[in-house]
Coordinates of N, CA and C in Angstrom, one line a residue:
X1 N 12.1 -15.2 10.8 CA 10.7 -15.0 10.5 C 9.8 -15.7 11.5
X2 N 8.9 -14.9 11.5 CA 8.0 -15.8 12.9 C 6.6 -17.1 12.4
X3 N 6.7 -17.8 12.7 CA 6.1 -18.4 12.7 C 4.4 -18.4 11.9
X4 N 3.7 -18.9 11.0 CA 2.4 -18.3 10.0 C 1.7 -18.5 11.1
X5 N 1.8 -19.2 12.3 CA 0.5 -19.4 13.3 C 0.6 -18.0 14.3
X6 N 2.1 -17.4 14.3 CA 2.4 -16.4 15.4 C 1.1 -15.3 15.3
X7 N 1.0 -14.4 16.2 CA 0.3 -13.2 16.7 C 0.1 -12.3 15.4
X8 N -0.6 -11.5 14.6 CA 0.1 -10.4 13.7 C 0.8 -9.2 14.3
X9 N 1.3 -9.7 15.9 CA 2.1 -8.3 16.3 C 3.0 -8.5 16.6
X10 N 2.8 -10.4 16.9 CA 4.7 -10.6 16.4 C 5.3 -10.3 15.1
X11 N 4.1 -10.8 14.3 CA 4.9 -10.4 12.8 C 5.5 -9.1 12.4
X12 N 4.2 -8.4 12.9 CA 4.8 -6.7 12.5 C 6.0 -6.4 13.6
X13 N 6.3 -6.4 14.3 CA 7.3 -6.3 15.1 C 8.5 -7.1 14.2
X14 N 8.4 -7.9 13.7 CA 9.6 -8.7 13.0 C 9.7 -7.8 11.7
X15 N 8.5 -7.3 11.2 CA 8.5 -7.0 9.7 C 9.4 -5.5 9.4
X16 N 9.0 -4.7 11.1 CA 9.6 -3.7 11.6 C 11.1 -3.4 11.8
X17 N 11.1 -4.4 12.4 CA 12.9 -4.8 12.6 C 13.9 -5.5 11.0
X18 N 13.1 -6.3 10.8 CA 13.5 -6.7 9.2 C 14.0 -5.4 8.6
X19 N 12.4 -4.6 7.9 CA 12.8 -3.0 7.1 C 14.1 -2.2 8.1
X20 N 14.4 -2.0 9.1 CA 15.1 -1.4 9.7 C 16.6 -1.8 9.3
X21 N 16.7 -3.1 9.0 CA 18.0 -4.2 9.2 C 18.7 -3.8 7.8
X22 N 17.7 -4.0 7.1 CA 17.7 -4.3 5.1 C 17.6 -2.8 4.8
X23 N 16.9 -1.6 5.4 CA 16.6 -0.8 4.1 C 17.3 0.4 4.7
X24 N 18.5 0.7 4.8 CA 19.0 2.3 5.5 C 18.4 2.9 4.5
X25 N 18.9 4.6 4.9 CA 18.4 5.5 4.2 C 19.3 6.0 3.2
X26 N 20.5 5.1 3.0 CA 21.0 4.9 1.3 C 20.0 4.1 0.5
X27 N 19.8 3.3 0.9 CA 19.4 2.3 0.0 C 17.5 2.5 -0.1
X28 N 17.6 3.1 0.3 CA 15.3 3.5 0.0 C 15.3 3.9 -1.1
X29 N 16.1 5.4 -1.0 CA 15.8 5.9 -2.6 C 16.0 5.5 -3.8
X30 N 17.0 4.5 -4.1 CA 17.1 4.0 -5.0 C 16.0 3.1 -5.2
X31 N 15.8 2.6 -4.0 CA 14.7 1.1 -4.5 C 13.2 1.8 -4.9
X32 N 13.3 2.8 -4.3 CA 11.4 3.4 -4.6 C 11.9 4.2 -6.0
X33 N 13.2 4.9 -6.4 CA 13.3 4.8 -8.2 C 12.5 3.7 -8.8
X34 N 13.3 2.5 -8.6 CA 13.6 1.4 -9.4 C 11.5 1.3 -9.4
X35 N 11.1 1.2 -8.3 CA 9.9 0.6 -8.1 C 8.8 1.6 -8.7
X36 N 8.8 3.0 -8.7 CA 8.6 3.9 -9.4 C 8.3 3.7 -11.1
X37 N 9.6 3.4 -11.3 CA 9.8 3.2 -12.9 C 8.9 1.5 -13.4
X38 N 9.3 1.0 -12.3 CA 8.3 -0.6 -12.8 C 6.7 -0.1 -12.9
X39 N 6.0 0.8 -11.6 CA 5.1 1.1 -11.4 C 4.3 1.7 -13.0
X40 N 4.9 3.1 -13.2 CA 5.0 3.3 -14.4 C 5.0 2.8 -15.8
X41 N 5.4 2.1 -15.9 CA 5.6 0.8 -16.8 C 4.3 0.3 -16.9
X42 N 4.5 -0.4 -15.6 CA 2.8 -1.2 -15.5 C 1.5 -0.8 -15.8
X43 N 1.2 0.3 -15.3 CA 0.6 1.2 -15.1 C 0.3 1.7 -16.8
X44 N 0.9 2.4 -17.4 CA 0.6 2.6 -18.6 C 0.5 1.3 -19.7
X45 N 1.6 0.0 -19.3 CA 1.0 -0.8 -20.3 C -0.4 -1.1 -19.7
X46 N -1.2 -1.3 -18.7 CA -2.6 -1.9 -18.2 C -3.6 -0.8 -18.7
X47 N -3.1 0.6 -19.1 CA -4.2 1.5 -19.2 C -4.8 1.7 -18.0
X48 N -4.1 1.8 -16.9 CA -4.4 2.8 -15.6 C -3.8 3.9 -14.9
X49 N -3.7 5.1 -16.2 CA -3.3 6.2 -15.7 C -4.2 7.0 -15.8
X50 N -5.5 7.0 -15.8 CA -6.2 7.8 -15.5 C -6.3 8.4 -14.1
X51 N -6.4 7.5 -13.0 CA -5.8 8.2 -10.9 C -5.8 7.2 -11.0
X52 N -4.7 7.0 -9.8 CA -4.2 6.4 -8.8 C -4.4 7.0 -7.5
X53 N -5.0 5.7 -6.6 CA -4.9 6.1 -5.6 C -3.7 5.2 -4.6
X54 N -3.0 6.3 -4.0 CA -1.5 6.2 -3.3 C -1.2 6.8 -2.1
X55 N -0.2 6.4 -1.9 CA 0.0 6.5 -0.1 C 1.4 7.5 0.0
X56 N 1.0 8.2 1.1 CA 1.9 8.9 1.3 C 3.3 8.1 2.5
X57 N 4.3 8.3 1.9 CA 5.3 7.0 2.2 C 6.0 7.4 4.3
X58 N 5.4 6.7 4.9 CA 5.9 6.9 6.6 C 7.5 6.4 5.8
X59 N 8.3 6.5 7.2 CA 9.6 5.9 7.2 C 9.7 4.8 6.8
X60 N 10.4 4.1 6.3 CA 11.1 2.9 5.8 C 9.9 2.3 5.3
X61 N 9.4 3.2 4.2 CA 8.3 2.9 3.2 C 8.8 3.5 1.9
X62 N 9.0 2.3 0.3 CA 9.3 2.8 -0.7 C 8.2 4.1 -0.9
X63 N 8.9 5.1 -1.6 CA 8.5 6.3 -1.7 C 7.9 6.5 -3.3
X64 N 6.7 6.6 -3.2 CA 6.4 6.6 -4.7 C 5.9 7.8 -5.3
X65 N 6.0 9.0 -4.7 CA 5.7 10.6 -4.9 C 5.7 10.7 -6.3
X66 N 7.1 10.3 -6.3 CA 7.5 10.8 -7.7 C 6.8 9.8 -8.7
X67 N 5.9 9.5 -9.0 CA 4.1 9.6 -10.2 C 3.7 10.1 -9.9
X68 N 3.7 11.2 -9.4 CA 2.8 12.6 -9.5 C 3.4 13.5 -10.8
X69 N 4.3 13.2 -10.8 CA 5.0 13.9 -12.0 C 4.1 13.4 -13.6
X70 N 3.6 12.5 -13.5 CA 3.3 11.8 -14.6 C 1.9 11.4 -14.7
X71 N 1.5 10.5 -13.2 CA -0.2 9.7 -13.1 C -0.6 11.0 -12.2
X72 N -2.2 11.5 -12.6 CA -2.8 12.1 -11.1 C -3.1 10.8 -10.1
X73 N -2.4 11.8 -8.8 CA -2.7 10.7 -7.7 C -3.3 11.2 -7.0
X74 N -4.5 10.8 -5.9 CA -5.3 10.6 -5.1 C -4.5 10.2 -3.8
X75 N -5.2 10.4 -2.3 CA -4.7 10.0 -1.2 C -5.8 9.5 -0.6
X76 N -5.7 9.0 1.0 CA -6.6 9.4 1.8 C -6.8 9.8 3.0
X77 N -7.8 10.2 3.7 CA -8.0 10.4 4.7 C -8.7 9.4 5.7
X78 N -7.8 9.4 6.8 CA -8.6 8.0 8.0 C -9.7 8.8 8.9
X79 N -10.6 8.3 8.8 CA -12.3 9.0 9.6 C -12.5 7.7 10.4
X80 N -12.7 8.2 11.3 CA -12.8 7.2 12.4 C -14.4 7.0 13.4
X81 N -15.4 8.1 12.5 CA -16.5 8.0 13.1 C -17.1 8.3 12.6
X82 N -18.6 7.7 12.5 CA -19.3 6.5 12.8 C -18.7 5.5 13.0
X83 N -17.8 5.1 11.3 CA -17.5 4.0 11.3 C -16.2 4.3 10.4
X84 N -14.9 3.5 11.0 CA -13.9 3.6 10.4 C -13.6 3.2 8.9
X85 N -13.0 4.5 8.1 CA -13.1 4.1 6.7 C -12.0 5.1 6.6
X86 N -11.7 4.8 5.1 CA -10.6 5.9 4.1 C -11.9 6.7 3.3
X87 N -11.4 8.2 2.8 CA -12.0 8.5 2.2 C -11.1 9.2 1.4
X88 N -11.2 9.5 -0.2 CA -10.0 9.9 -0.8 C -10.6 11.5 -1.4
X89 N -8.8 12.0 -1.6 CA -8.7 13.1 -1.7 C -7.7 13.2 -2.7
X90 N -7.5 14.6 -3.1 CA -6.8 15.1 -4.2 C -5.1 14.8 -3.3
X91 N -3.9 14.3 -4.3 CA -2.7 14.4 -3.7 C -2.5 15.4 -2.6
X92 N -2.2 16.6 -3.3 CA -1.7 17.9 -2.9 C -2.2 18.1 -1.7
X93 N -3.8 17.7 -1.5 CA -4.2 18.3 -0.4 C -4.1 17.5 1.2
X94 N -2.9 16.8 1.2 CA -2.5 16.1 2.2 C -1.4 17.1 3.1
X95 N -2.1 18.2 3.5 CA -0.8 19.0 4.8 C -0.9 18.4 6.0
X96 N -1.5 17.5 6.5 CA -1.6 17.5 8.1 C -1.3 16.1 8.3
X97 N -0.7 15.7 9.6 CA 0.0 14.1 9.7 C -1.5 14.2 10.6
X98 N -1.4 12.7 10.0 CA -2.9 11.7 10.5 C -2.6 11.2 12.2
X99 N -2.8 10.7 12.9 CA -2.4 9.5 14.2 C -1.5 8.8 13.9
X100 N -1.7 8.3 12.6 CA -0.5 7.2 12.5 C 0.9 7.8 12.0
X101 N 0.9 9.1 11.5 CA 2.2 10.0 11.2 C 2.0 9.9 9.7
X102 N 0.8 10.0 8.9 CA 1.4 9.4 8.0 C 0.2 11.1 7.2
X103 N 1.3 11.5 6.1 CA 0.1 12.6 5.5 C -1.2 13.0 4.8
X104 N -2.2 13.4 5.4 CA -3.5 13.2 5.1 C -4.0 14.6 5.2
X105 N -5.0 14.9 4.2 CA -5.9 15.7 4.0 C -6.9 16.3 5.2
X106 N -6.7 17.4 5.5 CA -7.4 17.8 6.5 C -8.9 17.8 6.6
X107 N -9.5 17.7 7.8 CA -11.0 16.9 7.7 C -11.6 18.5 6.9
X108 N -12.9 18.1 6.2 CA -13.4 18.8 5.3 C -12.6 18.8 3.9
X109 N -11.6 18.3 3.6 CA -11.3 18.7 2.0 C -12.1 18.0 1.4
X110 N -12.3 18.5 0.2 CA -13.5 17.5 -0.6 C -13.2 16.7 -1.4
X111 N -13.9 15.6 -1.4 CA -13.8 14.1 -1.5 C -13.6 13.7 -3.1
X112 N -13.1 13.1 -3.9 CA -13.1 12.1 -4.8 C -14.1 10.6 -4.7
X113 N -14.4 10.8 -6.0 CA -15.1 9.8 -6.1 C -14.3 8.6 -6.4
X114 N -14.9 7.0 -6.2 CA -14.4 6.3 -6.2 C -14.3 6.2 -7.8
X115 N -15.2 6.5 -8.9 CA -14.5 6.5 -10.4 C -13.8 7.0 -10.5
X116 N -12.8 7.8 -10.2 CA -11.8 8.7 -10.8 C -10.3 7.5 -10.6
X117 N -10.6 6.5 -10.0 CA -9.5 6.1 -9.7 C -9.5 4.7 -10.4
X118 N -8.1 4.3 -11.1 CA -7.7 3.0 -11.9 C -7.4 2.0 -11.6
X119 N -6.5 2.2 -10.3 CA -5.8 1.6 -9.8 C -5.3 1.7 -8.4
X120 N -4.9 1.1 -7.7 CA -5.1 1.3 -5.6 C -3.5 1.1 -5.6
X121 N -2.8 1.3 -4.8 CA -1.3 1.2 -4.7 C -1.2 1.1 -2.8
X122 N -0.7 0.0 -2.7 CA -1.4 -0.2 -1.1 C 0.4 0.1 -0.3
X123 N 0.1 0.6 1.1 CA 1.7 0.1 1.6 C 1.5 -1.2 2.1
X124 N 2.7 -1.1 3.1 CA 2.5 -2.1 4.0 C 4.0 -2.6 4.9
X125 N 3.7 -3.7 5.7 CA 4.4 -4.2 6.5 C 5.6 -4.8 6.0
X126 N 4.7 -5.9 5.0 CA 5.5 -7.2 4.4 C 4.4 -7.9 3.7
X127 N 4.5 -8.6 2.6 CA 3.4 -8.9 1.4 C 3.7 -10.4 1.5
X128 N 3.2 -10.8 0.8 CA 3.4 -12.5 0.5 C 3.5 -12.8 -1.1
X129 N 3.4 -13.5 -1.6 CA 3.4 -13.7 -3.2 C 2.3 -14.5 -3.3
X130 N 1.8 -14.4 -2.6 CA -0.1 -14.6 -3.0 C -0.9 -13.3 -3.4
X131 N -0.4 -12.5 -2.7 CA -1.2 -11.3 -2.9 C -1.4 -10.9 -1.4
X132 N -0.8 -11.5 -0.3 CA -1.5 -11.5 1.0 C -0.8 -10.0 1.7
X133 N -1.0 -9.2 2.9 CA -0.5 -7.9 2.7 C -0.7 -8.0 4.4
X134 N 0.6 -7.6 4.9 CA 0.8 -7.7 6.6 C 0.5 -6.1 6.8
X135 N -0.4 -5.2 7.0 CA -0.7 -4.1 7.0 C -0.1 -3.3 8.8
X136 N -0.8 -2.0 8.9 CA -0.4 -1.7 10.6 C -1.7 -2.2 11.1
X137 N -2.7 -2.6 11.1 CA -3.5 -3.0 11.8 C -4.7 -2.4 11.8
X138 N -5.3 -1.8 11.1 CA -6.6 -0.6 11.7 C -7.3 -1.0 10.4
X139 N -7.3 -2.0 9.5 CA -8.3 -2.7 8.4 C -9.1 -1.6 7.7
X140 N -8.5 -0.4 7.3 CA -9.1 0.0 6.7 C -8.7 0.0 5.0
X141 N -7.9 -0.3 4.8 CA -7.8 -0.1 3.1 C -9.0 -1.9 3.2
X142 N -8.8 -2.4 3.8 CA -9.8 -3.6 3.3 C -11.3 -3.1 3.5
X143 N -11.4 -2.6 4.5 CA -12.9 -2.0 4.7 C -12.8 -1.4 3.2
X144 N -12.3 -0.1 2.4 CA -12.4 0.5 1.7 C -12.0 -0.3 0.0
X145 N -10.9 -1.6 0.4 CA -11.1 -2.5 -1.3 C -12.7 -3.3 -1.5
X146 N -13.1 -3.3 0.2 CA -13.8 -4.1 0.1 C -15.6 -4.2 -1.1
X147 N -15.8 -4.9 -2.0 CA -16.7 -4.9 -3.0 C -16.4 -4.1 -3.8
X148 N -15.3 -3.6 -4.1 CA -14.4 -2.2 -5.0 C -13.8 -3.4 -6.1
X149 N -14.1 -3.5 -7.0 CA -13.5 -4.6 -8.1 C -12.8 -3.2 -8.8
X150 N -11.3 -3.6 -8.2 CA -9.7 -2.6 -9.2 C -8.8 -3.1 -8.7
X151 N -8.1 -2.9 -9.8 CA -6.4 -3.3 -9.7 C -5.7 -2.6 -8.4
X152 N -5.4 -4.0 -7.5 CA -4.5 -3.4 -6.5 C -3.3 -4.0 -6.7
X153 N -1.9 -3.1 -6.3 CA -0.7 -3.0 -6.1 C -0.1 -3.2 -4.9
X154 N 0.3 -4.0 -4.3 CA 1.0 -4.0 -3.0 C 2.9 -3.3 -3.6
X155 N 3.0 -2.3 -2.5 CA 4.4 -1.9 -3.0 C 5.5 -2.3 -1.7
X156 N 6.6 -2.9 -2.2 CA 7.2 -3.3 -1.0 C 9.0 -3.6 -1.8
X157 N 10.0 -3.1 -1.1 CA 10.8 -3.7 -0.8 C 10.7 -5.3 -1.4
X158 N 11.7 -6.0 -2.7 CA 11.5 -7.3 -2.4 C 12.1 -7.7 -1.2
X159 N 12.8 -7.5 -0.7 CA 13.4 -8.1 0.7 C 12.3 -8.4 2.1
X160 N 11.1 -7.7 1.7 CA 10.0 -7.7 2.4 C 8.5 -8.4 1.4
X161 N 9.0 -9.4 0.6 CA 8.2 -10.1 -0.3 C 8.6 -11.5 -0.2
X162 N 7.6 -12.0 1.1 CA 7.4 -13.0 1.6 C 7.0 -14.6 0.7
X163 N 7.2 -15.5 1.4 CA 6.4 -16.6 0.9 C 4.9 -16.8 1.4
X164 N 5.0 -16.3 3.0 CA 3.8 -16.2 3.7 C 3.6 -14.9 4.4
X165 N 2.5 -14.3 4.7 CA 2.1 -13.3 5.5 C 0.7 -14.2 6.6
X166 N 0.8 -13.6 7.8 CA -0.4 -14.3 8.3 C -1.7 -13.5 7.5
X167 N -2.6 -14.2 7.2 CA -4.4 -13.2 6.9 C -5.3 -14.2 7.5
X168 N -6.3 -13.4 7.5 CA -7.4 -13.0 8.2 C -8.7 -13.2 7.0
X169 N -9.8 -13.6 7.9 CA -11.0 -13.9 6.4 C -11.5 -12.6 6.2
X170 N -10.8 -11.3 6.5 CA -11.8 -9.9 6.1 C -10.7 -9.6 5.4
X171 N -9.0 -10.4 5.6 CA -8.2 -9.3 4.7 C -8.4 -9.8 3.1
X172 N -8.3 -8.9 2.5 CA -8.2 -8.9 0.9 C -6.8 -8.7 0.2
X173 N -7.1 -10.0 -0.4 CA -5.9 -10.2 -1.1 C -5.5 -9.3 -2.3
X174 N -4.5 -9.0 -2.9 CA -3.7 -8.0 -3.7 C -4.2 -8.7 -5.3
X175 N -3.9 -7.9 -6.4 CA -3.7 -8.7 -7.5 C -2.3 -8.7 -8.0
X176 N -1.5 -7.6 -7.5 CA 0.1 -7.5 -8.0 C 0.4 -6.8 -6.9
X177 N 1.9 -7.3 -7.1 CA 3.0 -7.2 -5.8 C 4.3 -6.0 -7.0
X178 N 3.9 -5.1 -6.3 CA 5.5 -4.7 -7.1 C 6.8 -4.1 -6.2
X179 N 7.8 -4.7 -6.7 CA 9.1 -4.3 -6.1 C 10.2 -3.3 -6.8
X180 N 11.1 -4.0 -6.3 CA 12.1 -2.5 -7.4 C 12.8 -3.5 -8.6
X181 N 12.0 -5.7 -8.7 CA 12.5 -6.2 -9.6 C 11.0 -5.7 -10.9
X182 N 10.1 -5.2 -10.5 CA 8.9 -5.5 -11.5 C 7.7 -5.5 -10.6
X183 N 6.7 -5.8 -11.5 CA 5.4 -5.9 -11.0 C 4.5 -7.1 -11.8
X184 N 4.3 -7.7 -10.8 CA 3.8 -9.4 -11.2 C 2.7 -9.8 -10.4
X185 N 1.9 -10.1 -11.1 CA 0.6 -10.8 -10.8 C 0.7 -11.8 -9.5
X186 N 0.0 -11.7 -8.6 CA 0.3 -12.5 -7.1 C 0.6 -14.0 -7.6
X187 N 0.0 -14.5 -8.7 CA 0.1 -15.5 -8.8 C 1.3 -15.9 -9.6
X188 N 1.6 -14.9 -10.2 CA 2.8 -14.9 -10.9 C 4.5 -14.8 -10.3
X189 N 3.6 -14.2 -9.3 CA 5.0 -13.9 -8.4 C 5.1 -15.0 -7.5
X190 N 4.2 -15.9 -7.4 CA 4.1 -16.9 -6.7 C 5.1 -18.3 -7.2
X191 N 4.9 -18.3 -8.5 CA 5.6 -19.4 -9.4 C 7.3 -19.3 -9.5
X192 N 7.6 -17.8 -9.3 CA 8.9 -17.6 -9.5 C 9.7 -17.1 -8.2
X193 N 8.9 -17.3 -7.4 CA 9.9 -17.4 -6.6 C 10.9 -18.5 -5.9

């Protein structure tokens, strides 16, 4: 693990290589079950199944599709001008891969409001048990948590559920980290590890 002072491109480069090492493609699907079903769990005991908004899973990202079967989920779309932001959309309507490969709603589908949603379900690199979240780099889910008071989820791989992540004074911290052991309050996940 690289160093909490290193670059965040050393990190992601490590975080990259790490998921590669730890997570073949036996072992994903089971873990994004397991993290699915905790999700679930959580989710209904907190009283946020009304939407979720959720990510469509790149490679060597737990896969969390399957709550669509159960929560309506939400996606989004990366807009990159004026000013870089997410803007959310209905699941389904995600046919077209974004720049970063990842599936997103084609420009013009129509937008969701930020009420319709309960809860945020973030990906990522590698997390920390503070809440802290090693992202790809382009700050937009924090642009878009940003002054948004809702339950966010970082979803990860525990094997990629750090003690430290490097952050930044614009990144925004998580309030729960969930893996394929559960879903625990940053602070909580902090004590037990």
């Amino acid at each position: 693990m690289p160093a909490l002072s290193a670059d965040k491109t050393q990190w992601r480069d490590w975080a990259r290589e790490r998921r590669r090492e730890l997570l073949n493609a036996d072992a994903l699907p089971a873990i994004s079950a397991a993290i699915c079903a905790a999700l679930l769990d959580f989710l209904d005991e907190h009283h946020l199944t009304r939407g979720v908004l959720a990510y469509h899973a790149l490679p060597g990202e737990p896969d969390i599709s399957a709550l669509q079967d159960v929560v309506p989920l939400f996606t989004t779309r990366a807009v990159f001008r004026p000013t870089p932001r997410l803007t959310l959309h209905a699941w389904h309507s995600a046919t077209e891969r974004s720049r970063f490969g990842a599936m997103q709603p084609p420009r013009g589908s129509p937008e969701v409001p930020l009420t319709a949603v309960s809860a945020v379900l973030l990906p990522g690199l590698a997390f920390d048990v503070q809440g802290g979240r090693l992202g790809y780099g382009g700050g937009f889910y924090d642009r878009l948590l940003h002054d948004w008071n809702i339950p966010t989820i970082g979803v990860t791989p525990a094997a990629l559920l750090l003690p430290h992540v490097p952050t930044e004074a614009h990144d925004i911290p998580l309030k729960y980290v969930a893996t394929e052991v559960g879903v625990k309050k940053a602070e909580e996940a902090a004590r037990s590890s």
